mmCIF file of C-alpha atoms in Angstrom:
data_model
loop_
_atom_site.group_PDB
_atom_site.id
_atom_site.type_symbol
_atom_site.label_atom_id
_atom_site.label_comp_id
_atom_site.label_asym_id
_atom_site.label_seq_id
_atom_site.Cartn_x
_atom_site.Cartn_y
_atom_site.Cartn_z
ATOM 1 C CA MET A 233 84.265 -79.309 12.772
ATOM 2 C CA LYS A 234 86.095 -78.363 9.616
ATOM 3 C CA ARG A 235 82.690 -77.741 7.861
ATOM 4 C CA VAL A 236 81.573 -75.250 10.542
ATOM 5 C CA VAL A 237 84.828 -73.295 10.217
ATOM 6 C CA LEU A 238 84.425 -73.124 6.459
ATOM 7 C CA PHE A 239 80.742 -71.803 6.831
ATOM 8 C CA PHE A 240 81.691 -68.870 9.069
ATOM 9 C CA ALA A 241 84.669 -68.050 6.860
ATOM 10 C CA GLY A 242 82.330 -67.741 3.905
ATOM 11 C CA VAL A 243 79.953 -65.408 5.834
ATOM 12 C CA ALA A 244 82.821 -63.155 6.822
ATOM 13 C CA ALA A 245 84.026 -62.971 3.239
ATOM 14 C CA GLY A 246 80.505 -61.907 2.086
ATOM 15 C CA ILE A 247 80.310 -59.091 4.632
ATOM 16 C CA ALA A 248 83.744 -57.863 3.574
ATOM 17 C CA LEU A 249 82.658 -57.695 -0.069
ATOM 18 C CA VAL A 250 79.501 -55.640 0.855
ATOM 19 C CA LEU A 251 81.537 -53.108 2.816
ATOM 20 C CA MET A 252 83.983 -52.735 -0.039
ATOM 21 C CA ALA A 253 81.115 -52.027 -2.450
ATOM 22 C CA ALA A 254 79.613 -49.412 -0.107
ATOM 23 C CA GLY A 255 82.903 -47.638 0.161
ATOM 24 C CA GLY A 256 83.048 -47.328 -3.615
ATOM 25 C CA THR A 257 79.570 -45.778 -4.032
ATOM 26 C CA GLY A 258 79.420 -43.490 -0.936
ATOM 27 C CA TRP A 259 78.012 -43.790 2.593
ATOM 28 C CA PRO A 260 75.382 -43.970 3.898
ATOM 29 C CA VAL A 261 73.535 -46.038 1.391
ATOM 30 C CA LYS A 262 70.353 -44.260 0.073
ATOM 31 C CA PHE A 263 67.386 -46.535 -0.373
ATOM 32 C CA PRO A 264 64.473 -45.761 -2.762
ATOM 33 C CA VAL A 265 61.468 -43.836 -1.328
ATOM 34 C CA THR A 266 58.605 -46.171 -0.586
ATOM 35 C CA THR A 267 55.118 -45.803 -1.932
ATOM 36 C CA GLN A 268 53.719 -45.160 1.559
ATOM 37 C CA GLU A 269 56.036 -42.185 2.121
ATOM 38 C CA THR A 270 55.069 -40.646 -1.245
ATOM 39 C CA ALA A 271 51.367 -40.853 -0.394
ATOM 40 C CA SER A 272 51.912 -39.145 2.965
ATOM 41 C CA GLU A 273 53.291 -35.987 1.295
ATOM 42 C CA ALA A 274 50.425 -35.594 -1.220
ATOM 43 C CA PRO A 275 47.666 -34.298 1.108
ATOM 44 C CA SER A 276 49.590 -31.270 2.350
ATOM 45 C CA LYS A 277 50.315 -30.089 -1.216
ATOM 46 C CA ALA A 278 46.713 -30.643 -2.303
ATOM 47 C CA GLU A 279 45.392 -28.795 0.767
ATOM 48 C CA ALA A 280 47.555 -25.788 0.041
ATOM 49 C CA LYS A 281 46.260 -25.662 -3.522
ATOM 50 C CA HIS A 282 42.603 -25.916 -2.377
ATOM 51 C CA GLU A 283 42.968 -22.938 -0.067
ATOM 52 C CA ALA A 284 44.227 -20.906 -2.968
ATOM 53 C CA THR A 285 41.040 -21.610 -4.951
ATOM 54 C CA GLY A 286 38.882 -19.726 -2.327
ATOM 55 C CA ARG A 287 39.998 -16.393 -3.761
ATOM 56 C CA VAL A 288 39.122 -14.486 -6.916
ATOM 57 C CA GLU A 289 41.600 -11.854 -8.044
ATOM 58 C CA LEU A 290 39.912 -8.925 -9.816
ATOM 59 C CA SER A 291 40.993 -5.363 -10.455
ATOM 60 C CA GLU A 292 38.737 -2.349 -9.998
ATOM 61 C CA ASP A 293 38.096 -2.174 -13.742
ATOM 62 C CA GLN A 294 37.201 -5.862 -13.898
ATOM 63 C CA ILE A 295 34.785 -5.465 -10.971
ATOM 64 C CA ARG A 296 33.117 -2.544 -12.685
ATOM 65 C CA GLU A 297 32.857 -4.336 -16.027
ATOM 66 C CA ALA A 298 31.310 -7.416 -14.344
ATOM 67 C CA GLY A 299 28.598 -5.250 -12.798
ATOM 68 C CA ILE A 300 29.564 -6.258 -9.259
ATOM 69 C CA THR A 301 28.430 -3.755 -6.636
ATOM 70 C CA LEU A 302 29.708 -3.548 -3.078
ATOM 71 C CA ALA A 303 28.210 -2.741 0.307
ATOM 72 C CA GLN A 304 29.326 -2.774 3.912
ATOM 73 C CA ALA A 305 27.862 -5.345 6.264
ATOM 74 C CA GLY A 306 26.202 -3.774 9.263
ATOM 75 C CA GLY A 307 23.447 -4.007 11.815
ATOM 76 C CA GLY A 308 19.782 -3.204 11.303
ATOM 77 C CA MET A 309 16.203 -4.347 11.746
ATOM 78 C CA LEU A 310 14.803 -7.401 10.032
ATOM 79 C CA LYS A 311 11.360 -6.532 8.704
ATOM 80 C CA ARG A 312 8.813 -9.266 9.285
ATOM 81 C CA HIS A 313 5.251 -9.319 7.959
ATOM 82 C CA PHE A 314 2.219 -11.492 7.389
ATOM 83 C CA LEU A 315 -0.110 -11.676 4.382
ATOM 84 C CA ALA A 316 -3.795 -10.776 4.482
ATOM 85 C CA PRO A 317 -6.290 -11.275 1.632
ATOM 86 C CA GLY A 318 -8.717 -8.555 0.631
ATOM 87 C CA SER A 319 -10.429 -6.655 -2.152
ATOM 88 C CA LEU A 320 -10.750 -3.076 -3.352
ATOM 89 C CA ILE A 321 -13.911 -1.108 -2.643
ATOM 90 C CA PRO A 322 -14.875 2.534 -3.295
ATOM 91 C CA ASP A 323 -13.993 5.033 -0.609
ATOM 92 C CA ALA A 324 -17.213 5.505 1.374
ATOM 93 C CA ASP A 325 -16.347 9.196 1.806
ATOM 94 C CA HIS A 326 -16.321 9.612 -1.984
ATOM 95 C CA ILE A 327 -19.695 8.124 -2.918
ATOM 96 C CA GLY A 328 -22.537 10.514 -3.749
ATOM 97 C CA ARG A 329 -26.200 9.748 -4.421
ATOM 98 C CA VAL A 330 -28.560 11.999 -6.375
ATOM 99 C CA SER A 331 -31.900 11.463 -4.657
ATOM 100 C CA VAL A 332 -35.266 13.136 -4.087
ATOM 101 C CA ARG A 333 -37.219 13.789 -0.918
ATOM 102 C CA VAL A 334 -40.697 14.149 -2.433
ATOM 103 C CA LEU A 335 -43.032 12.241 -4.711
ATOM 104 C CA ALA A 336 -42.112 13.371 -8.232
ATOM 105 C CA THR A 337 -41.864 12.466 -11.904
ATOM 106 C CA VAL A 338 -38.542 12.357 -13.762
ATOM 107 C CA THR A 339 -38.628 14.841 -16.637
ATOM 108 C CA GLU A 340 -34.957 14.951 -17.679
ATOM 109 C CA LEU A 341 -31.777 12.879 -17.236
ATOM 110 C CA ARG A 342 -28.689 14.710 -18.420
ATOM 111 C CA LYS A 343 -26.019 12.091 -17.620
ATOM 112 C CA ARG A 344 -25.336 8.568 -18.772
ATOM 113 C CA LEU A 345 -23.349 5.765 -17.185
ATOM 114 C CA GLY A 346 -19.656 6.575 -17.015
ATOM 115 C CA ASP A 347 -20.077 10.309 -17.582
ATOM 116 C CA VAL A 348 -17.869 12.643 -15.586
ATOM 117 C CA VAL A 349 -19.683 15.176 -13.407
ATOM 118 C CA GLU A 350 -18.571 18.105 -11.287
ATOM 119 C CA LYS A 351 -19.863 18.976 -7.849
ATOM 120 C CA GLY A 352 -22.962 21.202 -8.135
ATOM 121 C CA GLU A 353 -23.581 20.358 -11.795
ATOM 122 C CA ILE A 354 -27.234 19.814 -12.810
ATOM 123 C CA VAL A 355 -27.719 16.144 -13.701
ATOM 124 C CA ALA A 356 -31.511 15.716 -13.762
ATOM 125 C CA ALA A 357 -34.869 17.480 -13.495
ATOM 126 C CA ILE A 358 -38.128 16.406 -11.830
ATOM 127 C CA GLU A 359 -41.645 17.780 -11.430
ATOM 128 C CA SER A 360 -43.424 17.654 -8.088
ATOM 129 C CA ARG A 361 -46.615 19.138 -6.655
ATOM 130 C CA GLU A 362 -45.004 19.275 -3.248
ATOM 131 C CA VAL A 363 -42.151 21.344 -4.612
ATOM 132 C CA ALA A 364 -44.609 23.701 -6.278
ATOM 133 C CA ASP A 365 -46.525 24.114 -3.020
ATOM 134 C CA ALA A 366 -43.339 24.822 -1.113
ATOM 135 C CA LYS A 367 -42.252 27.452 -3.620
ATOM 136 C CA SER A 368 -45.697 29.101 -3.527
ATOM 137 C CA GLU A 369 -45.622 29.115 0.264
ATOM 138 C CA TYR A 370 -42.239 30.810 0.215
ATOM 139 C CA LEU A 371 -43.356 33.485 -2.255
ATOM 140 C CA ALA A 372 -46.456 34.250 -0.182
ATOM 141 C CA ALA A 373 -44.445 34.401 3.023
ATOM 142 C CA ARG A 374 -41.961 36.707 1.330
ATOM 143 C CA LEU A 375 -44.666 39.163 0.255
ATOM 144 C CA THR A 376 -46.302 39.104 3.695
ATOM 145 C CA ASN A 377 -43.000 39.687 5.421
ATOM 146 C CA ASP A 378 -42.112 42.611 3.166
ATOM 147 C CA LEU A 379 -45.449 44.253 3.959
ATOM 148 C CA GLN A 380 -45.202 43.675 7.704
ATOM 149 C CA GLN A 381 -41.639 44.937 7.857
ATOM 150 C CA THR A 382 -42.717 48.123 6.056
ATOM 151 C CA LEU A 383 -45.604 48.666 8.482
ATOM 152 C CA TYR A 384 -43.310 48.030 11.439
ATOM 153 C CA ALA A 385 -40.787 50.589 10.233
ATOM 154 C CA ARG A 386 -43.578 53.189 9.799
ATOM 155 C CA GLN A 387 -45.096 52.476 13.225
ATOM 156 C CA LYS A 388 -41.664 52.800 14.795
ATOM 157 C CA THR A 389 -41.426 56.352 13.447
ATOM 158 C CA LEU A 390 -44.947 57.273 14.561
ATOM 159 C CA VAL A 391 -44.537 55.926 18.087
ATOM 160 C CA GLU A 392 -41.481 58.108 18.567
ATOM 161 C CA THR A 393 -43.625 61.191 17.728
ATOM 162 C CA ARG A 394 -46.436 59.810 19.896
ATOM 163 C CA ILE A 395 -48.903 59.753 16.979
ATOM 164 C CA VAL A 396 -49.760 56.098 17.666
ATOM 165 C CA SER A 397 -50.019 54.357 20.994
ATOM 166 C CA GLU A 398 -47.313 52.063 22.290
ATOM 167 C CA ASN A 399 -49.717 49.117 22.405
ATOM 168 C CA GLU A 400 -50.506 49.459 18.710
ATOM 169 C CA PHE A 401 -46.781 49.620 17.980
ATOM 170 C CA LEU A 402 -46.155 46.446 19.942
ATOM 171 C CA ARG A 403 -48.876 44.595 18.038
ATOM 172 C CA THR A 404 -47.312 45.699 14.740
ATOM 173 C CA ARG A 405 -43.860 44.527 15.850
ATOM 174 C CA LEU A 406 -45.267 41.135 16.894
ATOM 175 C CA THR A 407 -46.937 40.709 13.492
ATOM 176 C CA ALA A 408 -43.692 41.641 11.723
ATOM 177 C CA ASN A 409 -41.712 39.115 13.752
ATOM 178 C CA ASP A 410 -44.285 36.416 13.022
ATOM 179 C CA ALA A 411 -44.053 37.151 9.278
ATOM 180 C CA GLN A 412 -40.242 36.904 9.429
ATOM 181 C CA ILE A 413 -40.452 33.553 11.190
ATOM 182 C CA LYS A 414 -42.833 32.173 8.555
ATOM 183 C CA LEU A 415 -40.532 33.391 5.775
ATOM 184 C CA ASP A 416 -37.518 31.723 7.361
ATOM 185 C CA GLY A 417 -39.498 28.475 7.744
ATOM 186 C CA ALA A 418 -40.554 28.524 4.095
ATOM 187 C CA ARG A 419 -36.944 29.142 3.060
ATOM 188 C CA GLN A 420 -35.660 26.220 5.147
ATOM 189 C CA LYS A 421 -38.265 23.932 3.584
ATOM 190 C CA LEU A 422 -36.907 24.761 0.128
ATOM 191 C CA PHE A 423 -33.379 24.073 1.319
ATOM 192 C CA ALA A 424 -34.563 20.688 2.603
ATOM 193 C CA LEU A 425 -36.061 19.917 -0.808
ATOM 194 C CA GLY A 426 -32.697 20.518 -2.440
ATOM 195 C CA LEU A 427 -32.938 24.061 -3.796
ATOM 196 C CA SER A 428 -29.838 26.211 -3.653
ATOM 197 C CA GLU A 429 -29.542 29.759 -2.316
ATOM 198 C CA SER A 430 -29.393 31.231 -5.804
ATOM 199 C CA GLU A 431 -32.437 29.271 -6.946
ATOM 200 C CA ILE A 432 -34.459 30.502 -3.973
ATOM 201 C CA ALA A 433 -33.372 34.092 -4.510
ATOM 202 C CA ASP A 434 -34.414 33.891 -8.170
ATOM 203 C CA LEU A 435 -37.917 32.506 -7.512
ATOM 204 C CA PRO A 436 -39.709 35.931 -7.533
ATOM 205 C CA ASN A 437 -38.392 36.471 -11.077
ATOM 206 C CA GLN A 438 -39.608 33.123 -12.427
ATOM 207 C CA PRO A 439 -42.919 32.580 -14.309
ATOM 208 C CA PRO A 440 -45.643 30.587 -12.522
ATOM 209 C CA GLU A 441 -45.141 27.534 -14.750
ATOM 210 C CA SER A 442 -41.582 27.156 -13.433
ATOM 211 C CA LEU A 443 -42.780 26.332 -9.923
ATOM 212 C CA ARG A 444 -43.268 22.596 -10.555
ATOM 213 C CA PRO A 445 -39.808 21.683 -11.993
ATOM 214 C CA GLN A 446 -36.828 21.098 -9.718
ATOM 215 C CA PHE A 447 -33.250 20.617 -10.873
ATOM 216 C CA LEU A 448 -31.074 18.018 -9.123
ATOM 217 C CA ARG A 449 -27.339 18.614 -8.714
ATOM 218 C CA ALA A 450 -24.349 16.320 -8.211
ATOM 219 C CA PRO A 451 -23.270 16.245 -4.538
ATOM 220 C CA ILE A 452 -19.631 15.372 -5.421
ATOM 221 C CA SER A 453 -17.296 15.289 -8.414
ATOM 222 C CA GLY A 454 -16.741 11.891 -10.012
ATOM 223 C CA ARG A 455 -18.229 9.482 -12.528
ATOM 224 C CA VAL A 456 -21.737 8.112 -12.829
ATOM 225 C CA SER A 457 -21.552 4.456 -11.758
ATOM 226 C CA GLU A 458 -25.318 3.738 -11.601
ATOM 227 C CA ARG A 459 -28.490 5.145 -13.177
ATOM 228 C CA ARG A 460 -31.561 3.763 -11.461
ATOM 229 C CA VAL A 461 -34.535 5.483 -13.133
ATOM 230 C CA ASP A 462 -35.870 6.362 -16.575
ATOM 231 C CA VAL A 463 -37.455 9.507 -17.936
ATOM 232 C CA GLY A 464 -41.129 9.607 -16.953
ATOM 233 C CA GLY A 465 -40.665 7.294 -13.988
ATOM 234 C CA LEU A 466 -42.333 7.980 -10.664
ATOM 235 C CA ILE A 467 -39.869 8.375 -7.812
ATOM 236 C CA GLY A 468 -39.942 9.309 -4.165
ATOM 237 C CA ARG A 469 -42.447 8.024 -1.707
ATOM 238 C CA GLU A 470 -44.992 5.226 -1.756
ATOM 239 C CA GLY A 471 -42.348 2.515 -2.163
ATOM 240 C CA GLN A 472 -40.825 4.026 -5.308
ATOM 241 C CA GLU A 473 -37.096 4.448 -6.043
ATOM 242 C CA SER A 474 -35.715 7.608 -4.467
ATOM 243 C CA GLU A 475 -32.223 7.610 -6.060
ATOM 244 C CA LEU A 476 -31.580 8.668 -9.622
ATOM 245 C CA TYR A 477 -27.774 8.379 -9.850
ATOM 246 C CA VAL A 478 -24.850 7.004 -7.877
ATOM 247 C CA ILE A 479 -21.634 8.961 -8.380
ATOM 248 C CA VAL A 480 -18.243 7.553 -7.364
ATOM 249 C CA ASN A 481 -14.942 9.377 -7.061
ATOM 250 C CA LEU A 482 -12.014 6.943 -7.391
ATOM 251 C CA ASP A 483 -9.207 9.417 -6.658
ATOM 252 C CA ASP A 484 -8.850 7.473 -3.419
ATOM 253 C CA ILE A 485 -9.803 3.840 -2.905
ATOM 254 C CA TRP A 486 -10.237 1.544 0.074
ATOM 255 C CA VAL A 487 -8.649 -1.854 0.674
ATOM 256 C CA ASP A 488 -10.966 -4.149 2.626
ATOM 257 C CA LEU A 489 -8.804 -6.790 4.371
ATOM 258 C CA ALA A 490 -9.692 -9.904 6.362
ATOM 259 C CA VAL A 491 -7.184 -10.522 9.182
ATOM 260 C CA SER A 492 -7.125 -13.677 11.306
ATOM 261 C CA PRO A 493 -7.556 -13.461 15.098
ATOM 262 C CA GLU A 494 -3.939 -14.571 15.580
ATOM 263 C CA ASP A 495 -2.612 -11.555 13.640
ATOM 264 C CA ILE A 496 -5.119 -8.803 14.392
ATOM 265 C CA SER A 497 -3.368 -7.803 17.625
ATOM 266 C CA ALA A 498 -0.298 -6.782 15.590
ATOM 267 C CA VAL A 499 -2.223 -4.395 13.293
ATOM 268 C CA ARG A 500 -2.304 -0.721 14.234
ATOM 269 C CA GLU A 501 -4.109 2.222 12.662
ATOM 270 C CA GLY A 502 -1.707 4.469 10.777
ATOM 271 C CA VAL A 503 0.710 1.699 9.733
ATOM 272 C CA SER A 504 1.611 1.415 6.044
ATOM 273 C CA VAL A 505 0.935 -1.866 4.224
ATOM 274 C CA ARG A 506 2.088 -3.057 0.798
ATOM 275 C CA ILE A 507 -0.731 -3.944 -1.594
ATOM 276 C CA ARG A 508 -0.233 -6.397 -4.476
ATOM 277 C CA ALA A 509 -2.943 -7.169 -7.012
ATOM 278 C CA ILE A 510 -3.687 -10.818 -7.726
ATOM 279 C CA GLY A 511 -3.155 -11.648 -11.387
ATOM 280 C CA ASN A 512 -0.814 -8.760 -12.277
ATOM 281 C CA GLU A 513 2.298 -7.030 -10.975
ATOM 282 C CA ALA A 514 0.639 -3.835 -9.732
ATOM 283 C CA GLU A 515 1.851 -2.685 -6.293
ATOM 284 C CA ALA A 516 1.124 0.291 -4.060
ATOM 285 C CA ASN A 517 1.290 1.439 -0.448
ATOM 286 C CA ALA A 518 -1.835 1.970 1.645
ATOM 287 C CA GLY A 519 -2.381 3.365 5.130
ATOM 288 C CA VAL A 520 -4.546 1.555 7.675
ATOM 289 C CA ILE A 521 -7.423 3.811 8.841
ATOM 290 C CA PHE A 522 -9.670 1.334 10.647
ATOM 291 C CA VAL A 523 -9.205 -1.866 12.643
ATOM 292 C CA SER A 524 -12.465 -3.488 13.654
ATOM 293 C CA PRO A 525 -12.749 -4.469 17.324
ATOM 294 C CA LEU A 526 -15.195 -7.241 16.367
ATOM 295 C CA LEU A 527 -14.773 -10.564 14.582
ATOM 296 C CA ASP A 528 -17.063 -11.654 11.780
ATOM 297 C CA ARG A 529 -19.464 -14.316 13.023
ATOM 298 C CA GLU A 530 -19.065 -16.500 9.935
ATOM 299 C CA THR A 531 -15.411 -16.128 8.934
ATOM 300 C CA ARG A 532 -14.028 -15.368 12.427
ATOM 301 C CA ASN A 533 -11.794 -12.726 10.825
ATOM 302 C CA ALA A 534 -11.459 -9.061 11.731
ATOM 303 C CA ARG A 535 -12.061 -6.326 9.189
ATOM 304 C CA VAL A 536 -9.237 -3.903 8.447
ATOM 305 C CA ILE A 537 -9.651 -0.920 6.116
ATOM 306 C CA ALA A 538 -6.705 0.806 4.424
ATOM 307 C CA THR A 539 -6.818 3.728 2.020
ATOM 308 C CA MET A 540 -4.505 4.534 -0.875
ATOM 309 C CA PRO A 541 -4.344 7.228 -3.593
ATOM 310 C CA ASN A 542 -5.640 6.316 -7.026
ATOM 311 C CA LYS A 543 -5.279 9.474 -9.126
ATOM 312 C CA ASP A 544 -4.800 7.575 -12.393
ATOM 313 C CA HIS A 545 -7.759 5.265 -11.579
ATOM 314 C CA ARG A 546 -5.749 2.149 -12.436
ATOM 315 C CA TRP A 547 -7.027 0.355 -9.318
ATOM 316 C CA LYS A 548 -10.582 -0.880 -9.861
ATOM 317 C CA PRO A 549 -13.142 -1.730 -7.157
ATOM 318 C CA GLY A 550 -13.649 -5.478 -6.922
ATOM 319 C CA THR A 551 -9.998 -6.345 -7.582
ATOM 320 C CA PHE A 552 -8.655 -9.069 -5.288
ATOM 321 C CA VAL A 553 -5.420 -8.108 -3.550
ATOM 322 C CA THR A 554 -2.935 -9.350 -0.981
ATOM 323 C CA ALA A 555 -1.548 -7.045 1.685
ATOM 324 C CA GLU A 556 1.830 -7.361 3.386
ATOM 325 C CA VAL A 557 1.177 -6.188 6.936
ATOM 326 C CA PRO A 558 4.415 -5.428 8.825
ATOM 327 C CA LEU A 559 5.161 -6.844 12.255
ATOM 328 C CA SER A 560 7.556 -5.453 14.854
ATOM 329 C CA GLY A 561 11.159 -5.506 13.614
ATOM 330 C CA ALA A 562 13.888 -7.811 14.959
ATOM 331 C CA PRO A 563 17.340 -6.213 15.546
ATOM 332 C CA SER A 564 20.444 -7.857 14.080
ATOM 333 C CA THR A 565 24.124 -7.057 14.664
ATOM 334 C CA VAL A 566 25.333 -8.128 11.218
ATOM 335 C CA MET A 567 23.072 -8.513 8.205
ATOM 336 C CA VAL A 568 23.459 -8.430 4.430
ATOM 337 C CA THR A 569 21.124 -8.537 1.480
ATOM 338 C CA LYS A 570 20.129 -12.001 0.337
ATOM 339 C CA LYS A 571 21.692 -11.272 -3.046
ATOM 340 C CA ALA A 572 25.112 -11.337 -1.383
ATOM 341 C CA ILE A 573 24.715 -14.990 -0.346
ATOM 342 C CA GLN A 574 25.795 -17.832 -2.650
ATOM 343 C CA THR A 575 25.811 -21.536 -1.784
ATOM 344 C CA ILE A 576 29.111 -23.315 -2.499
ATOM 345 C CA LYS A 577 29.316 -27.028 -1.670
ATOM 346 C CA GLY A 578 26.169 -26.698 0.404
ATOM 347 C CA THR A 579 27.558 -23.879 2.554
ATOM 348 C CA PRO A 580 26.337 -20.238 2.568
ATOM 349 C CA THR A 581 29.169 -18.081 1.283
ATOM 350 C CA VAL A 582 29.841 -14.350 0.940
ATOM 351 C CA PHE A 583 32.556 -12.687 -1.117
ATOM 352 C CA VAL A 584 34.574 -10.287 1.038
ATOM 353 C CA ARG A 585 36.474 -7.525 -0.747
ATOM 354 C CA ASP A 586 40.204 -7.264 -0.111
ATOM 355 C CA ALA A 587 43.191 -5.588 -1.777
ATOM 356 C CA ASP A 588 43.492 -8.136 -4.617
ATOM 357 C CA GLY A 589 39.887 -9.091 -5.245
ATOM 358 C CA PHE A 590 37.492 -11.229 -3.231
ATOM 359 C CA GLU A 591 37.718 -13.918 -0.602
ATOM 360 C CA ALA A 592 35.008 -16.604 -0.663
ATOM 361 C CA ARG A 593 34.138 -16.903 3.012
ATOM 362 C CA SER A 594 31.762 -19.410 4.567
ATOM 363 C CA VAL A 595 29.233 -17.925 6.994
ATOM 364 C CA ARG A 596 26.509 -19.120 9.314
ATOM 365 C CA THR A 597 23.141 -17.470 8.738
ATOM 366 C CA GLY A 598 20.223 -16.848 11.084
ATOM 367 C CA ARG A 599 16.895 -15.080 10.784
ATOM 368 C CA GLU A 600 15.773 -13.423 7.577
ATOM 369 C CA ASP A 601 13.061 -11.325 5.972
ATOM 370 C CA ASP A 602 12.121 -10.754 2.345
ATOM 371 C CA ASP A 603 15.295 -8.804 1.504
ATOM 372 C CA ASP A 604 17.968 -9.290 4.183
ATOM 373 C CA ILE A 605 19.491 -12.144 6.152
ATOM 374 C CA GLU A 606 21.297 -12.199 9.490
ATOM 375 C CA ILE A 607 24.942 -13.356 9.670
ATOM 376 C CA ILE A 608 25.670 -15.130 12.960
ATOM 377 C CA SER A 609 29.369 -15.905 12.336
ATOM 378 C CA GLY A 610 31.984 -15.615 9.608
ATOM 379 C CA LEU A 611 31.519 -11.909 8.845
ATOM 380 C CA ALA A 612 32.085 -8.781 10.913
ATOM 381 C CA ALA A 613 30.226 -5.487 10.759
ATOM 382 C CA GLY A 614 32.028 -2.985 8.529
ATOM 383 C CA GLU A 615 33.510 -5.526 6.113
ATOM 384 C CA THR A 616 32.774 -4.892 2.444
ATOM 385 C CA VAL A 617 31.040 -7.648 0.481
ATOM 386 C CA ALA A 618 29.763 -8.089 -3.057
ATOM 387 C CA VAL A 619 25.977 -7.709 -3.269
ATOM 388 C CA GLN A 620 25.213 -7.756 -7.004
ATOM 389 C CA ASN A 621 26.195 -10.297 -9.676
ATOM 390 C CA THR A 622 27.813 -12.519 -7.064
ATOM 391 C CA PHE A 623 26.998 -15.545 -9.202
ATOM 392 C CA THR A 624 29.957 -14.624 -11.447
ATOM 393 C CA LEU A 625 32.288 -14.897 -8.461
ATOM 394 C CA LYS A 626 30.726 -18.216 -7.472
ATOM 395 C CA ALA A 627 31.267 -19.543 -11.000
ATOM 396 C CA GLU A 628 34.920 -18.529 -10.873
ATOM 397 C CA VAL A 629 35.478 -20.272 -7.534
ATOM 398 C CA GLU A 630 33.796 -23.468 -8.698
ATOM 399 C CA LYS A 631 35.815 -23.372 -11.895
ATOM 400 C CA ASP A 632 39.073 -23.222 -9.924
ATOM 401 C CA GLU A 633 37.975 -26.071 -7.666
ATOM 402 C CA ALA A 634 37.046 -28.219 -10.668
ATOM 403 C CA GLU A 635 40.484 -27.657 -12.173
ATOM 404 C CA HIS A 636 42.065 -28.556 -8.832
ATOM 405 C CA ASP A 637 40.065 -31.784 -8.569
ATOM 406 C CA HIS A 638 41.050 -32.702 -12.123
ATOM 407 C CA ASP A 639 44.743 -32.225 -11.294
#
């Protein structure tokens, strides 16, 4: 029993000593912060610092020096298109052929391949018996008509004075009309053979030996692309070549496109298409002038013809091209140029302008075309964003985040 009393007395003395020590150092007693409590405070501080790295502070001068341009986000139409292969061909309305309509011999060729010619310019000469006969027929008809018209005018005067009978006058008028008809027929035959009005009018003044030659003129202005005969060659009928030259004017050129059955329903005449040459960077706009209602039996494609100006003749027939044919547009409430989008940590991001600089804001994108992209969420219409040199802003944000991760 005495031992138990001594044990509790010792415990009471120990408690008294602890209380006396606490009174000397202050109450309550402050214990050291545990490791677990220290770790719990760290995330909030780190999170606050990370949010600060989503901004880039730049003044107006710094923005200008960095080459950063701004634009307002807004609605618009996304321009969709499909690609169609094709090639360039001469405009069928600007191809002229110098040909003959009679059996003849080539006596002169005044143009060579590649030469420039003007419409109506003499390019060749031929000799033909048929041409000579037609000219002789015209000259004879002309003389006969002149004589009959003179007799008719005289008879008309005499019948008024009743010197000649009315029946004789009527016979004279009939003969005069018949002579006029034959003259007009002979003139039309010369026109059909290719003679001009001035050449026909000058025939009575020409020597007889000039009846056989005939001069051929260029039907259009352009360049000689083909020469199919030689001097002294027989041309015309009896299975011989009838064309001497082919002249092409390349001031306008056609684009011959092959469009698949799935896309042909979207092509309309009058629409503008973008033409790009294969193998170089040449580009131009062309207007669709023809959409074939039929499909090619072999390729199962439809033919589409577009025309484009070619004043400098830099587009050559035979060049393979690709055409961007537009489809109906798709409306979008908010859209920006693709240059405004940067990917940060795998997320599409735009840089929104504010009073101090830019805010790196994550967005969700939707449909797109070649130039623009739709913003579904994260950006409102009317907000100003950076659209040029945005990679400098991305680099600054990533730099700040790297420094944060290092700390």
